[in-house]
Structures are given as structure tokens and as C-alpha cells.
Short mmCIF file of C-alpha atoms and ligand atoms in Angstrom, two decimals:
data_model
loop_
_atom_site.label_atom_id
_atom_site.label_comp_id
_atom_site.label_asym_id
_atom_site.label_seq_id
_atom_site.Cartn_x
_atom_site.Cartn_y
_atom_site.Cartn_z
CA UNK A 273 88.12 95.19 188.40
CA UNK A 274 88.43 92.21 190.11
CA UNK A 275 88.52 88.84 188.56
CA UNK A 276 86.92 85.65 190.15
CA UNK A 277 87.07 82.37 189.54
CA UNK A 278 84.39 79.90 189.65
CA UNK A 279 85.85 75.86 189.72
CA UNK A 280 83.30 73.57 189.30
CA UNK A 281 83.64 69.58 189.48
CA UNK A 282 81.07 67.93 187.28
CA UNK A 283 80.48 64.20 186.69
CA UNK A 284 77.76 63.30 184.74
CA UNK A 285 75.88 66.83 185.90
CA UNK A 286 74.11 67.76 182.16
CA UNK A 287 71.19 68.57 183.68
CA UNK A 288 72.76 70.96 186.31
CA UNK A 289 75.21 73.04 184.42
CA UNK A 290 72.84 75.69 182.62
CA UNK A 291 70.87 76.29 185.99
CA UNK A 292 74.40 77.01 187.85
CA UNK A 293 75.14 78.89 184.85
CA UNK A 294 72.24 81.09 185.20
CA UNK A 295 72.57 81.18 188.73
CA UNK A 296 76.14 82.42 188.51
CA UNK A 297 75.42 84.94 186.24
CA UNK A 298 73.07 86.51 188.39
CA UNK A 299 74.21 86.84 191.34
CA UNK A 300 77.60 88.43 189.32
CA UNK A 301 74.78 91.17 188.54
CA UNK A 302 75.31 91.99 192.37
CA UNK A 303 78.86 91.73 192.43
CA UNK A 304 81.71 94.49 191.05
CA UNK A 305 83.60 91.76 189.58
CA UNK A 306 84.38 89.89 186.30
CA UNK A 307 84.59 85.79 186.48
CA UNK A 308 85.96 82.59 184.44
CA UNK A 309 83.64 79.73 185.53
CA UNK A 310 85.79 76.68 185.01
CA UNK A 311 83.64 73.53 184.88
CA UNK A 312 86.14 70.25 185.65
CA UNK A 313 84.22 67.39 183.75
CA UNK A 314 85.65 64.54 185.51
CA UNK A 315 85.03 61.97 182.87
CA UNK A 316 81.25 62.25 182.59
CA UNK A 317 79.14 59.67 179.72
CA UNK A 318 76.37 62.00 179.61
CA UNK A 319 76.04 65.38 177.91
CA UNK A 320 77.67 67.44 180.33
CA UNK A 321 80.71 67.86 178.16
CA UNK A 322 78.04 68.76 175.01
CA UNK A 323 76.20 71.31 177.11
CA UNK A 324 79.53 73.17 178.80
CA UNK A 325 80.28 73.88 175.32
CA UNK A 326 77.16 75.02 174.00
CA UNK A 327 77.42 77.84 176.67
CA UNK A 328 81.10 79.08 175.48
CA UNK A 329 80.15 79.27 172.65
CA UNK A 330 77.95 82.27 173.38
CA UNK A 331 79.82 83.39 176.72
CA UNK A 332 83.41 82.57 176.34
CA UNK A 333 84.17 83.27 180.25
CA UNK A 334 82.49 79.21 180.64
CA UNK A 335 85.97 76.91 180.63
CA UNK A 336 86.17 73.11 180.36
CA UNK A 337 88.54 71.32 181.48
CA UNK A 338 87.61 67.46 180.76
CA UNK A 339 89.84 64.91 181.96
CA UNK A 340 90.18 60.94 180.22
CA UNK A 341 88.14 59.32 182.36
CA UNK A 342 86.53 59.79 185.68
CA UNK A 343 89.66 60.64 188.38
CA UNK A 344 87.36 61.65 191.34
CA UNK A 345 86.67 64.76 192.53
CA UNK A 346 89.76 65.28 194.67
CA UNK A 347 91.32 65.21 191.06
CA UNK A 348 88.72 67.71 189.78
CA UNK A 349 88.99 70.48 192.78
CA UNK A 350 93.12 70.49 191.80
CA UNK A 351 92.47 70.54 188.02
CA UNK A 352 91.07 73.79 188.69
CA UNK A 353 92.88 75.30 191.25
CA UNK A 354 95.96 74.57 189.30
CA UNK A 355 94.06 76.22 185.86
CA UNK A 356 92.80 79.34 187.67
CA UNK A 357 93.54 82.75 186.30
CA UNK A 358 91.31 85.11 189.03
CA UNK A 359 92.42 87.25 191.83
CA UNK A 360 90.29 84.70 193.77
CA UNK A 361 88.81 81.65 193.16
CA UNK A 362 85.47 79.76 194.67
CA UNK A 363 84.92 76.31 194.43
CA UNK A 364 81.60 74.44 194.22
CA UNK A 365 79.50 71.69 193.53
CA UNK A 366 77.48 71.56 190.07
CA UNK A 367 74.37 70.20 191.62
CA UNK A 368 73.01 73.60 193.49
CA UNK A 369 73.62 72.35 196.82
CA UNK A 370 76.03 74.73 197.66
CA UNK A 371 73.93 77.97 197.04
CA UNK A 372 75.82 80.49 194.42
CA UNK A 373 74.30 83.85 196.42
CA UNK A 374 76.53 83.12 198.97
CA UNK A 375 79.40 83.81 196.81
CA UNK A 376 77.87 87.48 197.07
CA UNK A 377 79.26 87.08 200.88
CA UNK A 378 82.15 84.86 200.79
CA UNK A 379 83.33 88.23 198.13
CA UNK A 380 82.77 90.73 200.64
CA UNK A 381 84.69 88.95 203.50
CA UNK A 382 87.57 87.77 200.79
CA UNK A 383 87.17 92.08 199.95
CA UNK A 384 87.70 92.67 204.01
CA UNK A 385 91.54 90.70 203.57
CA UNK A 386 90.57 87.49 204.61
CA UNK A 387 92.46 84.74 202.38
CA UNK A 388 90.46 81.50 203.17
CA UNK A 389 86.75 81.87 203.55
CA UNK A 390 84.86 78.85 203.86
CA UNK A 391 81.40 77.52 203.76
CA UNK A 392 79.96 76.01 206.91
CA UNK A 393 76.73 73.68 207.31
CA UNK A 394 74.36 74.83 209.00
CA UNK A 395 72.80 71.18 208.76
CA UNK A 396 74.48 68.27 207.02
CA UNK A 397 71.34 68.41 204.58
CA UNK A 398 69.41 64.91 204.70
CA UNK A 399 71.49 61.97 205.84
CA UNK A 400 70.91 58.45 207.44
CA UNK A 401 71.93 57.94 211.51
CA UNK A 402 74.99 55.41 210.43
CA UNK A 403 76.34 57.58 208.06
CA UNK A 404 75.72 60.32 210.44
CA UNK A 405 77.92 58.76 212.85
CA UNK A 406 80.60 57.39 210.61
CA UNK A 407 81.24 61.19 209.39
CA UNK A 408 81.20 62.30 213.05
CA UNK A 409 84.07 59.85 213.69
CA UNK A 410 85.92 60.56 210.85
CA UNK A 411 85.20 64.55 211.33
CA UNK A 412 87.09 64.08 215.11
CA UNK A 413 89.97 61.87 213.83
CA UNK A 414 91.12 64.30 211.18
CA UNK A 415 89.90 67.31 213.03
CA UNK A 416 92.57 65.82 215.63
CA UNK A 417 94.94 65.82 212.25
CA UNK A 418 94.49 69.42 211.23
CA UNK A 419 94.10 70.77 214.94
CA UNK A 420 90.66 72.44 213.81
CA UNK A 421 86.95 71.58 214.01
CA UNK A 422 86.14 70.10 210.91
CA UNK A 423 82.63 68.49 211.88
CA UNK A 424 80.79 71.54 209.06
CA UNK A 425 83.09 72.01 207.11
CA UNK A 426 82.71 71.88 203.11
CA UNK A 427 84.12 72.11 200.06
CA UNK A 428 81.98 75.02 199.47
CA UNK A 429 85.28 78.23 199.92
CA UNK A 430 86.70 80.69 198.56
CA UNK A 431 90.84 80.70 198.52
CA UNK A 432 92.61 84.01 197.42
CA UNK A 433 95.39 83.48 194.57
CA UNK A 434 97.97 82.80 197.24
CA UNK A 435 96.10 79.99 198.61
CA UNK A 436 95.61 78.77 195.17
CA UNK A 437 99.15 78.82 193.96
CA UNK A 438 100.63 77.45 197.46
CA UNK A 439 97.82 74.22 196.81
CA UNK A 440 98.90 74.43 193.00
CA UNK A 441 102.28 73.79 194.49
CA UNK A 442 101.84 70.60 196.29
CA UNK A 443 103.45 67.21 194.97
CA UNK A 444 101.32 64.90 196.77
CA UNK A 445 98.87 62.51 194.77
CA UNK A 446 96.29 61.26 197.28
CA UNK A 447 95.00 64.93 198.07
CA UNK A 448 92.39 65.51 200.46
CA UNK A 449 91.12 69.33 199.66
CA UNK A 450 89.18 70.75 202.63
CA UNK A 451 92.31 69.66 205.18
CA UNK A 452 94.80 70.76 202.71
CA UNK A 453 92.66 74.19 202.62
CA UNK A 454 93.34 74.35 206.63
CA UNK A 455 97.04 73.28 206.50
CA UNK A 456 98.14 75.82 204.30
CA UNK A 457 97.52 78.72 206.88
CA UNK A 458 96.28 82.07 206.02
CA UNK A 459 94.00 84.09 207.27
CA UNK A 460 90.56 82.39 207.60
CA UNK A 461 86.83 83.28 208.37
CA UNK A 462 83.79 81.45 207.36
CA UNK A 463 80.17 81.85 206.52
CA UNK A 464 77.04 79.60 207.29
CA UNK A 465 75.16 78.27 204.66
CA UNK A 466 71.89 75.70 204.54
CA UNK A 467 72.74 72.74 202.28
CA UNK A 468 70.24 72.54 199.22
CA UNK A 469 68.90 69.49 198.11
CA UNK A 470 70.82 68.27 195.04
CA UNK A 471 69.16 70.09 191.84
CA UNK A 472 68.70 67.11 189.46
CA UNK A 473 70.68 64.10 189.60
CA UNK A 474 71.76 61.54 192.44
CA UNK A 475 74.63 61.30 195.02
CA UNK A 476 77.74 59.93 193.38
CA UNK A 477 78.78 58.56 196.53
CA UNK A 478 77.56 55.19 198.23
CA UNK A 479 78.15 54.39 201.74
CA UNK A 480 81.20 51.93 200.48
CA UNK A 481 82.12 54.93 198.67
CA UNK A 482 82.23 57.23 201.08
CA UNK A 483 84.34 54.51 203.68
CA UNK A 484 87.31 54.56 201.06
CA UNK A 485 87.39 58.00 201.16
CA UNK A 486 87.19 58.76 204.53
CA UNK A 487 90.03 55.95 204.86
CA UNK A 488 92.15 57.33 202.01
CA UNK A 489 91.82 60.59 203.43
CA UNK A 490 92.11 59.45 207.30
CA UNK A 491 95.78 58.28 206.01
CA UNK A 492 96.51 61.31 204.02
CA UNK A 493 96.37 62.88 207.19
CA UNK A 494 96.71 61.51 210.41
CA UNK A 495 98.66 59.03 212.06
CA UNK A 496 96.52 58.13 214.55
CA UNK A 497 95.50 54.59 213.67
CA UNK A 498 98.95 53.91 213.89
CA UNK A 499 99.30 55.60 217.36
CA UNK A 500 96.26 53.16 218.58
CA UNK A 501 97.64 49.77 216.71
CA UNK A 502 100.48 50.80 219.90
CA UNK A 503 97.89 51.66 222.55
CA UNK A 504 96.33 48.30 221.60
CA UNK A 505 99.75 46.30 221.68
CA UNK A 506 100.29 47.95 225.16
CA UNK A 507 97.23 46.97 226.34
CA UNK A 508 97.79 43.41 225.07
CA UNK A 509 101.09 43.47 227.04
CA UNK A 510 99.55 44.92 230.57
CA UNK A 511 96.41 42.09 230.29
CA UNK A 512 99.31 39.30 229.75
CA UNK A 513 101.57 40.88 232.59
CA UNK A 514 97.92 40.59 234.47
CA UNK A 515 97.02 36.85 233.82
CA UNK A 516 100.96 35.75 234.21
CA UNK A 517 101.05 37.11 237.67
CA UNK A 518 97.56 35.60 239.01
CA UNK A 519 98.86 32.35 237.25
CA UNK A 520 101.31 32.26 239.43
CA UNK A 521 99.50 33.25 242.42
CA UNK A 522 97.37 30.28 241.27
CA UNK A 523 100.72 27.75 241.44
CA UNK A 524 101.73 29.09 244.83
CA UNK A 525 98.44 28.54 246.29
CA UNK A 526 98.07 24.86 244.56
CA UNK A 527 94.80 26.13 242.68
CA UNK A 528 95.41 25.80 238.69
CA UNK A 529 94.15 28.73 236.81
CA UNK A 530 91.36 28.22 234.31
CA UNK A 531 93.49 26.70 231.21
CA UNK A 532 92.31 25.82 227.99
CA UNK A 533 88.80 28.70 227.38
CA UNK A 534 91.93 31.54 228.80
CA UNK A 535 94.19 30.17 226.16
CA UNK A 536 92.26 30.41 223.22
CA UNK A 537 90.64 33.41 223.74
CA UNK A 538 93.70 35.24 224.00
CA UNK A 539 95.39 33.34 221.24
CA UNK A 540 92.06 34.22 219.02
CA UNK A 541 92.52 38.20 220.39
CA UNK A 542 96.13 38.17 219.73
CA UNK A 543 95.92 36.89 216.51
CA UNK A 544 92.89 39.44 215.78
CA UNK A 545 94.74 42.38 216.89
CA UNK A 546 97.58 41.32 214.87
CA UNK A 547 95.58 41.17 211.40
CA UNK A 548 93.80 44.09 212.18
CA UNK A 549 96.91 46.36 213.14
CA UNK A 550 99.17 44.44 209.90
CA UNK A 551 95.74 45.61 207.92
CA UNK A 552 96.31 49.00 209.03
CA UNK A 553 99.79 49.35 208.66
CA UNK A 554 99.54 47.82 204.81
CA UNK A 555 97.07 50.49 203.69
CA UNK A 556 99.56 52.70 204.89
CA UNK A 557 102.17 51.04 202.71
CA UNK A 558 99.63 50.99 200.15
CA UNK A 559 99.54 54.70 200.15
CA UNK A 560 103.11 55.40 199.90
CA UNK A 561 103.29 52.98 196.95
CA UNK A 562 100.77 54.81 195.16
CA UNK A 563 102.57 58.22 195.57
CA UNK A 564 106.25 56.95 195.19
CA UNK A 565 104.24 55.71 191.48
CA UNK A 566 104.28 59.67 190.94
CA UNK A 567 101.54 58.64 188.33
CA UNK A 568 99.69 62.04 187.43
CA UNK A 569 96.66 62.92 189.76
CA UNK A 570 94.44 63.10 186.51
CA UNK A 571 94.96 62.98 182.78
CA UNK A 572 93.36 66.13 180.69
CA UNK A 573 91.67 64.99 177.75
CA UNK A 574 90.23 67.69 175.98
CA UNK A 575 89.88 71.25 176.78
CA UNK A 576 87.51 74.40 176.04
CA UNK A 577 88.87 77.91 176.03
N1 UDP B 603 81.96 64.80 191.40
C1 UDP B 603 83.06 64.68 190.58
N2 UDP B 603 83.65 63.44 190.42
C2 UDP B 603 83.18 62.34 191.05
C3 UDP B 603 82.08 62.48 191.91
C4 UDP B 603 81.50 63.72 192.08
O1 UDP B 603 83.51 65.67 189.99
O2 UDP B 603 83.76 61.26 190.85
C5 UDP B 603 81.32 66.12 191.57
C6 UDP B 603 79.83 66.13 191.31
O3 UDP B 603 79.54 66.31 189.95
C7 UDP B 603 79.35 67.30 192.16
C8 UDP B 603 80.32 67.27 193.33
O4 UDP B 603 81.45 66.52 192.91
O5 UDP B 603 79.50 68.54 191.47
C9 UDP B 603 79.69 66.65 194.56
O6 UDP B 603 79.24 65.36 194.24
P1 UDP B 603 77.89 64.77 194.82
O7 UDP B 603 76.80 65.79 194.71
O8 UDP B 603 77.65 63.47 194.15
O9 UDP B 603 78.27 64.56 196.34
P2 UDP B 603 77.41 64.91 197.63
O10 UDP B 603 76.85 66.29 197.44
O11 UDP B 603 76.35 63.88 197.69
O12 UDP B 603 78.40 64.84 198.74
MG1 MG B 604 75.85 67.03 195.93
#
């Protein structure tokens, strides 16, 4: 029989884990398969810890891993892939919005020899019209990264064991799960799937939140803010080239150019660009600092079966 497992990141979720519990269980009535349903507590202060144990002890196929103190969920997604013991594993969110029947589907295409099945949006759930166009943005620049369309994807998917252990593998620190999903390779397919509101709780992420990530992750994978900190300085070059010739044009015709509101403006745009592109270029640096560190991507603190 085949053996799935179930990685789930929880932070502060106490309220959420016996529902997905339940949930899990049945739709496993529908499904020829045995599972391990590894909850990731990712430092919670609530009970969630409490209440992961109280189900092992009656079903020892519930797993804890609980790290030292909150890591992120980036952290929490590689716990478990890395602590996996199935043929398969799915990961998903503790607070229901990433409905469990659909593992009943993501099985049967993962049964058909697909290796990667992921989760697409159907809608991105309930969001506000600046966030919804910071994602887009972000979506394009790392879709651009990956060379796939990322704008619905999720973390919602189910990897087969070689996925797992070729993701298990990697060194990096600053890990950025549903790209590193795509770059692996293997054969993919995906299903659609309507995002739930969240079950009991709130959001961990705020809007500054969610602008580190997208920058951390931007970084992780793409160059191109690097690419267009050279556009710009092109640019920059082409409009002087442009003013220095009708400057002189000016001189051989006896007309001065307009000095001194040309001057600073360009000085106060040249500086700009500058800051912004030695900005850019330092969070970079930043980056490579924090993985040449090679401090651990999360530190395990306790652990339950
Ligand atoms: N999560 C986590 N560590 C964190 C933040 C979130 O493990 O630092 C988990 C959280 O418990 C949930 C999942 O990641 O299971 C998604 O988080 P959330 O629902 O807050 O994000 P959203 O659905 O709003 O994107
Ligand atoms: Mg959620």
C-alpha cells in the first residue's frame, strides 16, 4: 500500500489542527493509502504544540516536528520535506484554506506518473487592490526567473519521493519553495482549487511582511533588478549624450542652454539612481552574506514520534 505524507507548517494554529486532523482522516477513508501527517510547529506560544500531541497519543501516524523558535515557513515546508518517510508527500497549510479533498485528486494524478502536481487558484481568495498588484508584479518578475507562469500558483502540491529527496538535497539557506518546486524538473500537472477562507485564526503575514518576502525571494531567484540597475545606467548615459550635444548646438548658435534648474535635476536623478541601484546591489550582498554564514535554516527543538 502506498504511503503518503502529509507536511503541515503550523504557527500558532491550536485551534486548526484537530479540524485538519479530522479532515485528513476522512478523506484517507476515500483513498487506498496509509499516511504520516507531519505537523512543522514553527515556534508557536499557543497550544498548538499541546494539542499535536494529544492526537499521537491516540493515532501515532500525527508527527511533530517543533523547531526553537519561529524560523518562517520557508523553514517549516523544508523541515518536512527533509523528515518525510512516504512514497509521496503533500504539503499544506494548517488553517483549511487549502481544501484536504483535493488531496483525493492530486493522488490520482501523482497514481497516473506525474511527479509534481500542484495546486492552482482558482481566485486569490479575498485580497486588497495594492496587494493585488504588488503580487502580480512580483508573480511576472520571478515567473520571468523560473520561465513558468507563476501568477496561481501555491504552496498547496504534491512532490513524489524524488522530488522530495532532490529538494532535501539543496544547500541553499534563503529557500523559496514553490520556485524551487519548478526548478527541479519532473514531470508536472496541476489541479484547480478555490481558496477557503482561513478556518480560525488570522493571516501571519502583513503587507511589510509580505514585501520582505517577495524581496528575499525576488533575489533568491532572479537577477533582474540587477539587469535594470544597467538599463537605467544606460539610459542615464544616452539622456547625457542627449543634453551634451544640444549644449553644444546651443554654443554654436550663441544661445546658452538653460543652466542651473538642468543641472540640479540631473545631479538630484543621478544621485537617486545611484542610491537606489547601490540599495539594490547591497541586498544582494546581504544575501550572499547570510548564506556564506551557512547558519542552519532552522533549529529542531523538540520532536514527537
Ligand atoms: N506559517 C508558519 N510560519 C510562519 C507563518 C506561517 O509555519 O512564520 C504557517 C501557518 O501556520 C499556515 C501557513 O504557514 O499553516 C500559511 O500561513 P498564513 O495562513 O498565515 O498565510 P496566508 O494563508 O495568509 O498566505
Ligand atoms: Mg492561510
Amino acid at each position: 500500500m502506498d504511503k503518503l505524507s502529509l507536511v503541515v507548517p503550523c504557527f500558532n494554529e491550536q485551534d486548526n489542527i484537530e479540524p485538519l486532523y479530522k479532515a485528513i482522516l476522512e478523506v484517507f477513508n476515500d483513498i487506498p493509502a496509509t499516511f504520516e501527517l507531519m505537523f512543522v510547529d514553527d515556534g508557536s506560544s499557543d497550544g498548538t504544540f499541546a494539542k499535536i500531541s494529544q492526537l499521537h497519543e491516540n493515532d501515532d501516524r500525527v508527527k511533530c516536528i517543533s523547531f526553537s523558535r519561529n524560523f518562517g515557513k520557508e523553514a517549516a515546508l523544508f523541515a518536512g520535506i527533509r523528515n518525510v518517510t512516504g512514497d509521496c508527500t503533500v504539503v499544506l497549510d494548517a488553517d483549511l484554506q487549502h481544501p484536504p479533498e483535493l488531496i483525493k485528486e492530486m493522488y490520482s494524478r501523482w497514481k497516473e506518473g506525474y511527479q509534481v502536481v500542484e495546486g492552482i487558484k482558482q481566485s486569490r481568495g479575498r485580497e486588497s487592490a495594492i496587494h493585488g498588484i504588488f503580487t502580480r508584479l512580483f508573480y511576472r518578475m520571478i515567473s520571468h526567473a523560473v520561465k513558468i507562469d507563476m501568477a496561481n500558483s501555491s504552496d498547496y502540491k504534491l512532490l513524489d519521493k524524488s522530488v522530495t529527496e532532490e529538494l532535501a538535497k539543496l544547500k541553499e539557506r534563503n529557500t523559496f519553495f514553490r520556485a524551487l518546486s519548478f526548478w527541479v524538473g519532473f514531470k508536472k500537472t496541476s489541479v484547480c482549487y478555490e481558496v477557503a477562507d482561513r478556518a480560525s485564526g488570522r493571516s501571519k503575514w502583513s503587507t511589510k511582511s509580505l514585501m520582505k518576502y517577495a524581496i528575499k525571494n525576488m533575489v533568491c531567484f532572479s537577477y533582474t533588478p540587477l539587469h535594470i540597475i544597467s538599463i537605467v545606467g544606460i539610459l542615464f548615459v544616452l539622456i547625457a549624450l542627449g543634453i551634451g550635444i544640444d549644449a553644444l548646438f546651443s554654443y554654436f548658435r550663441n544661445s546658452s542652454a538653460s543652466g542651473f534648474p538642468t543641472i540640479v535635476f540631473l545631479l538630484l536623478v543621478g544621485f537617486g539612481g545611484c542610491l537606489i541601484s547601490l540599495g539594490i546591489i547591497g541586498i544582494y550582498i546581504a544575501q550572499i552574506y547570510d548564506e556564506v554564514k551557512k547558519r542552519p535554516q532552522y533549529i529542531i527543538g523538540r520532536r514527537i514520534g
